[in-house]
Coordinates of C-alpha atoms in Angstrom, one line a residue:
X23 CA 14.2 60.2 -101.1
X24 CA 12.9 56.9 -103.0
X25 CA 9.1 56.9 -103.8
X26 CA 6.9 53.7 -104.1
X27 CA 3.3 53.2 -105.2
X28 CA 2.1 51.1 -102.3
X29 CA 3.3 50.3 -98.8
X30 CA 3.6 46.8 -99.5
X31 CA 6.0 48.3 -102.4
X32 CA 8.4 50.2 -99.6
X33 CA 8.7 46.8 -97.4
X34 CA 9.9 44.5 -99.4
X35 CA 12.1 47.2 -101.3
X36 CA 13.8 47.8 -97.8
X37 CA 14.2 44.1 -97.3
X38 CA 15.9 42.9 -100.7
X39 CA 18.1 46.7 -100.5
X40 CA 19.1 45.5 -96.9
X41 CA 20.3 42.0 -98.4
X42 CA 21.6 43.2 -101.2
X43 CA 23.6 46.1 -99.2
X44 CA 25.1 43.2 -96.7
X45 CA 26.1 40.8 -99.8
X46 CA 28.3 44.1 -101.1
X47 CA 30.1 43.9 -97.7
X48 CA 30.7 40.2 -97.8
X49 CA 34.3 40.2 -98.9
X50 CA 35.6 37.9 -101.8
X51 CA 35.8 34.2 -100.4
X52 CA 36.6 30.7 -102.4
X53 CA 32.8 29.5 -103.3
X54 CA 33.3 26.6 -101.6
X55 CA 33.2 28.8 -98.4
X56 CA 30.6 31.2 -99.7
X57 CA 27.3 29.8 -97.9
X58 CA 29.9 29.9 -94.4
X59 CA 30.6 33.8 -95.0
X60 CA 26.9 34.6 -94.4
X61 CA 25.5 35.0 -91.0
X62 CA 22.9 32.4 -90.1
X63 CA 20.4 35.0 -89.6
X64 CA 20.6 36.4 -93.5
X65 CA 19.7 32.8 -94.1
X66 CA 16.9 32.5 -91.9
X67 CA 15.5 35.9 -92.4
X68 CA 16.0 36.9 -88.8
X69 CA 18.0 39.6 -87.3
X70 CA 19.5 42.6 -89.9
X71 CA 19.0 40.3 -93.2
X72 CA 15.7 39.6 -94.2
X73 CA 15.7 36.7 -96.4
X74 CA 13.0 37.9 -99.0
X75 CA 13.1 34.3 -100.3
X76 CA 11.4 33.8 -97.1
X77 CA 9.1 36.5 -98.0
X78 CA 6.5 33.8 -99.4
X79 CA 3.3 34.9 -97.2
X80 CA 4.6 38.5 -96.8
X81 CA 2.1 41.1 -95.1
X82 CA -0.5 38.5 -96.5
X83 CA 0.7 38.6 -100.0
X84 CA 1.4 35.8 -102.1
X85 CA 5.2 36.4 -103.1
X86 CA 5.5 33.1 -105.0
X87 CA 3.3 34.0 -107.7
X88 CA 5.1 34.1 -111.7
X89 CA 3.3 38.5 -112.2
X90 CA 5.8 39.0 -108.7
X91 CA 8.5 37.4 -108.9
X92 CA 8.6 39.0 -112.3
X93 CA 8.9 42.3 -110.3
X94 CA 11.3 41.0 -107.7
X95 CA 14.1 40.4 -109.9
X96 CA 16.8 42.9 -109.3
X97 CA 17.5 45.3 -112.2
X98 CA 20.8 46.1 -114.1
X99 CA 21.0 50.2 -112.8
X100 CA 22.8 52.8 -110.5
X101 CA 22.5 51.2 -107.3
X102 CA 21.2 48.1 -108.3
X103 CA 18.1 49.4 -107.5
X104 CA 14.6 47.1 -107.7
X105 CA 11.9 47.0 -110.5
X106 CA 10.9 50.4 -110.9
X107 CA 7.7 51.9 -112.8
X108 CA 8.4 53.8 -116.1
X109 CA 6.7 56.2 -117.9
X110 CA 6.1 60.3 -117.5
X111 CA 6.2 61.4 -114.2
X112 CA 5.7 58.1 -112.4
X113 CA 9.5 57.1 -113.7
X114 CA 12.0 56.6 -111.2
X115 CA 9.2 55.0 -108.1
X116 CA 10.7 51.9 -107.0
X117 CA 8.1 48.9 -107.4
X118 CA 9.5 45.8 -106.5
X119 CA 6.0 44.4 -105.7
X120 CA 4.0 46.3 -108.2
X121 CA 7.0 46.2 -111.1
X122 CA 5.6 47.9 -114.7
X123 CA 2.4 48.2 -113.8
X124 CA 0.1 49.2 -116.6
X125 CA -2.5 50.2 -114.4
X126 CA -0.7 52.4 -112.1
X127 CA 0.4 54.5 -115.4
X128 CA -3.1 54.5 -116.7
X129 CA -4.6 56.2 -113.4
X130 CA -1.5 58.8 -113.2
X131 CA -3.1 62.2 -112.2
X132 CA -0.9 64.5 -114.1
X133 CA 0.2 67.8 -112.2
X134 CA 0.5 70.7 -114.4
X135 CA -2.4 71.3 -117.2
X136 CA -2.4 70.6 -120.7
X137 CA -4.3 71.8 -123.8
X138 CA -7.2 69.4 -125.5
X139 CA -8.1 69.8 -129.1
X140 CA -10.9 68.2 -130.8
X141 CA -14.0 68.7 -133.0
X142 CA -17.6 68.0 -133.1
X143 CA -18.6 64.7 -134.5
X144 CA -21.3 65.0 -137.6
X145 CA -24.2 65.8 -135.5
X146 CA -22.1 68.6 -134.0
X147 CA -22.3 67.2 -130.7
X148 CA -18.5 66.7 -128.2
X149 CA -20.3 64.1 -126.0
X150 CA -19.5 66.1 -122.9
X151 CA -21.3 67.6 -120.2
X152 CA -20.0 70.0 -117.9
X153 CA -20.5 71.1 -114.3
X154 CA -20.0 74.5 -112.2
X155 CA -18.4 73.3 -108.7
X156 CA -17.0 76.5 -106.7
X157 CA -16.4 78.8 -109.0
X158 CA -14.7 76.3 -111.3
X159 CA -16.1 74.2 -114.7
X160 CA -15.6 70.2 -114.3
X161 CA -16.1 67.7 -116.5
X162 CA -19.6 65.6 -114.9
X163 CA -19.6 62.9 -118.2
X164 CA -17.6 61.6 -121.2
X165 CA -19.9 59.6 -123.3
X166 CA -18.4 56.8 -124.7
X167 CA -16.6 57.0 -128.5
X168 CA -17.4 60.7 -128.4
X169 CA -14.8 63.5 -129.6
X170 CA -14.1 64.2 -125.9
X171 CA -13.6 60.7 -125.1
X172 CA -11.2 60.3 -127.9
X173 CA -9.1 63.7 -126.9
X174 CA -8.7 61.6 -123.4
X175 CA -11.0 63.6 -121.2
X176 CA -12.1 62.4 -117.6
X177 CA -14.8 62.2 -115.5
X178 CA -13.8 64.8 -112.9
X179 CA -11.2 67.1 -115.1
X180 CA -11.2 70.9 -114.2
X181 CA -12.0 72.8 -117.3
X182 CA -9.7 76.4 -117.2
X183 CA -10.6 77.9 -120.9
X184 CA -12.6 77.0 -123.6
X185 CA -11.3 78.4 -127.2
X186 CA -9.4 80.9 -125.2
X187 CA -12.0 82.2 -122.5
X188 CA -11.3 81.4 -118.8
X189 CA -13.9 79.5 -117.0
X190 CA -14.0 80.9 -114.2
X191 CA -17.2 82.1 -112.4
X192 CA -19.2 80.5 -115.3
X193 CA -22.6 78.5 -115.0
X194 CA -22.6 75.0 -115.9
X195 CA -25.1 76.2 -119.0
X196 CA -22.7 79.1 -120.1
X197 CA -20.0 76.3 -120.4
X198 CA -22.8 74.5 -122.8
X199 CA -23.6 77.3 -124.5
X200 CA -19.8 78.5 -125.3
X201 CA -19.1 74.6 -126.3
X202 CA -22.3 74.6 -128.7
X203 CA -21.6 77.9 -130.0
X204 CA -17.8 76.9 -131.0
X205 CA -16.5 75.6 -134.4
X206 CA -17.3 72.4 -135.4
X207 CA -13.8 72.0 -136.6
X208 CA -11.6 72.9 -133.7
X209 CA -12.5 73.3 -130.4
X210 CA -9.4 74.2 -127.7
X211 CA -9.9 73.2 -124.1
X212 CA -7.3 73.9 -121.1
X213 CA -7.4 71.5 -118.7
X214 CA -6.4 70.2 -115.1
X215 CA -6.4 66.8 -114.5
X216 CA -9.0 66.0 -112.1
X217 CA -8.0 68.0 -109.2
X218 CA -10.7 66.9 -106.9
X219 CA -9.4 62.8 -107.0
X220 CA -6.3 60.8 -105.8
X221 CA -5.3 57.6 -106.6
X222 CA -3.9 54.6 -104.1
X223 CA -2.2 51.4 -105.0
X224 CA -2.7 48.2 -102.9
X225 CA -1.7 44.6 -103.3
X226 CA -3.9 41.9 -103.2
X227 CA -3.3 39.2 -100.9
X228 CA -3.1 35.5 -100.9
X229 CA -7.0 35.1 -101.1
X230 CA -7.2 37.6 -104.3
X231 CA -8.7 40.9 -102.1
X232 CA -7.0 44.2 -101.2
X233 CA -9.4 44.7 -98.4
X234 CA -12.3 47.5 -98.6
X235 CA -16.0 47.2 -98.9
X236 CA -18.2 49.1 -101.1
X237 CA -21.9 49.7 -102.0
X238 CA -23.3 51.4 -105.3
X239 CA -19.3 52.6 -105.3
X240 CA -19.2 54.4 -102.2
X241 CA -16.6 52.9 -99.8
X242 CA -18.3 51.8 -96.6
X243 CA -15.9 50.0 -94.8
X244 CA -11.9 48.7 -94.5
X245 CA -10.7 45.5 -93.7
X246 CA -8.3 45.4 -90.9
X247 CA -4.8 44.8 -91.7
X248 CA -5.7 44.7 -95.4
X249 CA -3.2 46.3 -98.0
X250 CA -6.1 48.8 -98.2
X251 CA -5.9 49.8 -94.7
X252 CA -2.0 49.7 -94.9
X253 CA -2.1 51.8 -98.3
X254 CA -4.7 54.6 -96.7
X255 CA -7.8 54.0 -98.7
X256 CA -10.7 55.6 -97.2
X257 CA -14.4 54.8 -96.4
X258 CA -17.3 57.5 -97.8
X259 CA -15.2 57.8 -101.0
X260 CA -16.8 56.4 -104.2
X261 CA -14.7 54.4 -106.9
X262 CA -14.2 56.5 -109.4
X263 CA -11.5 54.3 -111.9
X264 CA -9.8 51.1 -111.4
X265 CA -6.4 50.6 -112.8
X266 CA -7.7 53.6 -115.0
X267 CA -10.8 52.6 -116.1
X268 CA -13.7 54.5 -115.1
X269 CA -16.7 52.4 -113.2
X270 CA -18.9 55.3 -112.7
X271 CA -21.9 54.0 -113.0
X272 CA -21.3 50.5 -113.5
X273 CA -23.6 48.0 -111.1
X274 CA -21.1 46.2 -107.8
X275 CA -21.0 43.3 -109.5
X276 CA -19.6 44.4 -112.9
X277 CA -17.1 46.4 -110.7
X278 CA -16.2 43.3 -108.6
X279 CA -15.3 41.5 -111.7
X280 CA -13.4 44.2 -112.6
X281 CA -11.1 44.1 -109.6
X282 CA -11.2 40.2 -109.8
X283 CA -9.2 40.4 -113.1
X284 CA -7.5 43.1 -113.1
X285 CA -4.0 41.4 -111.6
X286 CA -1.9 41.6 -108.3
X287 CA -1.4 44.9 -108.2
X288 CA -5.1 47.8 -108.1
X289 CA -4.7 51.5 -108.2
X290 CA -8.1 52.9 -107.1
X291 CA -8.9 56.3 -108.0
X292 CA -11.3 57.6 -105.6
X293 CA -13.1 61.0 -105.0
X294 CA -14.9 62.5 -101.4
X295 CA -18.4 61.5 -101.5
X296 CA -19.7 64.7 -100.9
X297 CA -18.2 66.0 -104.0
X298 CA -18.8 62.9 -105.7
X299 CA -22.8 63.5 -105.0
X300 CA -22.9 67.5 -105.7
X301 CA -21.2 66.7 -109.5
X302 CA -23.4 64.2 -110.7
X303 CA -26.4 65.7 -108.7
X304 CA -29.3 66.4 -111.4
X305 CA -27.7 63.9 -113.6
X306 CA -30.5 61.0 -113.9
X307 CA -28.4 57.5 -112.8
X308 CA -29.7 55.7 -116.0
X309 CA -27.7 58.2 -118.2
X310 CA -24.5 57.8 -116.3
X311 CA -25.0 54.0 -117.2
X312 CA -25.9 54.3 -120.8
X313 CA -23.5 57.0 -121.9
X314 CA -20.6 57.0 -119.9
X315 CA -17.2 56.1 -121.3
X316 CA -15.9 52.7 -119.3
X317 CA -13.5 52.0 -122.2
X318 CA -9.9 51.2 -120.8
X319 CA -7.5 53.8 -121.7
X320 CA -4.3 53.8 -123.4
X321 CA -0.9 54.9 -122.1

């Protein structure tokens, strides 16, 4: 079963698989005679053939532009299958919409967990702070340049063991006071990538919007018909990363311009508000803006 990032992705992957399935029936003919051979209707983009030439105001995208057609170029493989994103887990999803898209690797949630190792900085500090949500320890702020921001930590990440102890059933100020207490010079963390979060893809279209309205970064509302509300973005979420890049904290306008440069192709990653609230709730708003790591990550 093919996977693709956005729905806008699956559509137009059917249509150019449909052509290019009916051009592998077309048997051999002079090339005089080669236009002839093909059904009126694979040229118009009617009936079984969609012309994805044609395809220039798709689903209210703007097909024609160079960063798409880029992607829409068929590539050498088994299957002649479309542009495809590559890199760990996310290799193999046909994208002939969203193509290589740096941003879509950037917000991957990994499944599985990993180990983190880092050390205190020369005031002995990790520039973390943790929170105790159900049981569990998660990660309420990276601040920015910090040891923990380096080691690729995230706002939202599921801390299992610290230096070998298991987290679980732990205050948020026993996780403090295990980190503080550890060696300056190694500190092991086991983690799960941010459990509580999901991440959805959408296309902007001709007018450069995907279609959702926000306040303070809490989804309020979806445009109808919009890639968002194709794609299944939903409203009292808040905005945690775009195209990987955390905007916690950052004012609307600084996140618009974010999403106004950021290319054809946005993966959101968003969280439930009500989690959202209860895991930055005693956290003062004017830290989360001064300390917290909005530096785009590397893949």
């Amino acid at each position: 079963m093919s996977l693709y990032p956005s729905l806008e992705d699956l559509k137009v992957g059917q249509a150019i698989q449909a052509q290019t399935n009916y051009v592998a029936t077309v048997p051999a003919v002079p090339a005089i005679d080669a236009v002839a051979a093909i059904p009126e209707e694979a040229l118009s983009g009617g009936g079984l053939y969609p012309n994805v030439a044609e395809l220039s105001d798709y689903m209210g995208m703007n097909l024609n532009s160079d960063e798409v057609q880029q992607n829409l170029a068929l590539v050498p493989s088994a299957g002649n299958q479309v542009a495809s994103v590559s890199g760990s887990s996310l290799s193999g999803i046909i994208a002939p919409v969203s193509g290589n898209s740096i941003g879509i690797r950037r917000a991957e949630i990994k499944q599985g967990i990993r180990e983190v190792i880092f050390c205190k900085d020369q005031d002995g500090k990790v520039g973390l702070r943790l929170r105790s949500i159900d049981n569990g320890i998660f990660v309420q702020l990276v601040q920015a340049n910090s040891p923990a921001s380096l080691a690729g930590l995230r706002f939202g990440d599921q801390v299992l063991q610290i230096d070998g102890n298991n987290c679980a059933g732990w205050s948020s100020d026993k996780a403090h006071k295990v980190l503080k207490q550890a060696s300056p010079n190694r500190i092991s963390l086991i983690v799960r990538d941010r459990p509580f979060q999901r991440t959805v893809t959408m296309q902007k279209d001709s007018t450069g919007h995907v279609g959702f309205i926000y306040k303070n970064g809490k989804i309020t509302s979806i445009v109808k018909g919009s890639s968002a509300a194709r794609n299944g973005l939903l409203t009292d979420h808040n905005i945690c990363e775009i195209n990987g890049q955390n905007v916690i904290g950052l004012k609307d306008s600084q996140v618009s311009d974010i999403l106004s440069t950021c290319g054809q192709t946005v993966t959101v990653t968003i969280i439930p508000s009500v989690i959202y609230e209860h895991m930055i709730k005693r956290m003062a708003s004017g830290l989360i803006k001064s300390l917290m790591d909005h530096s785009v990550p590397e893949v």
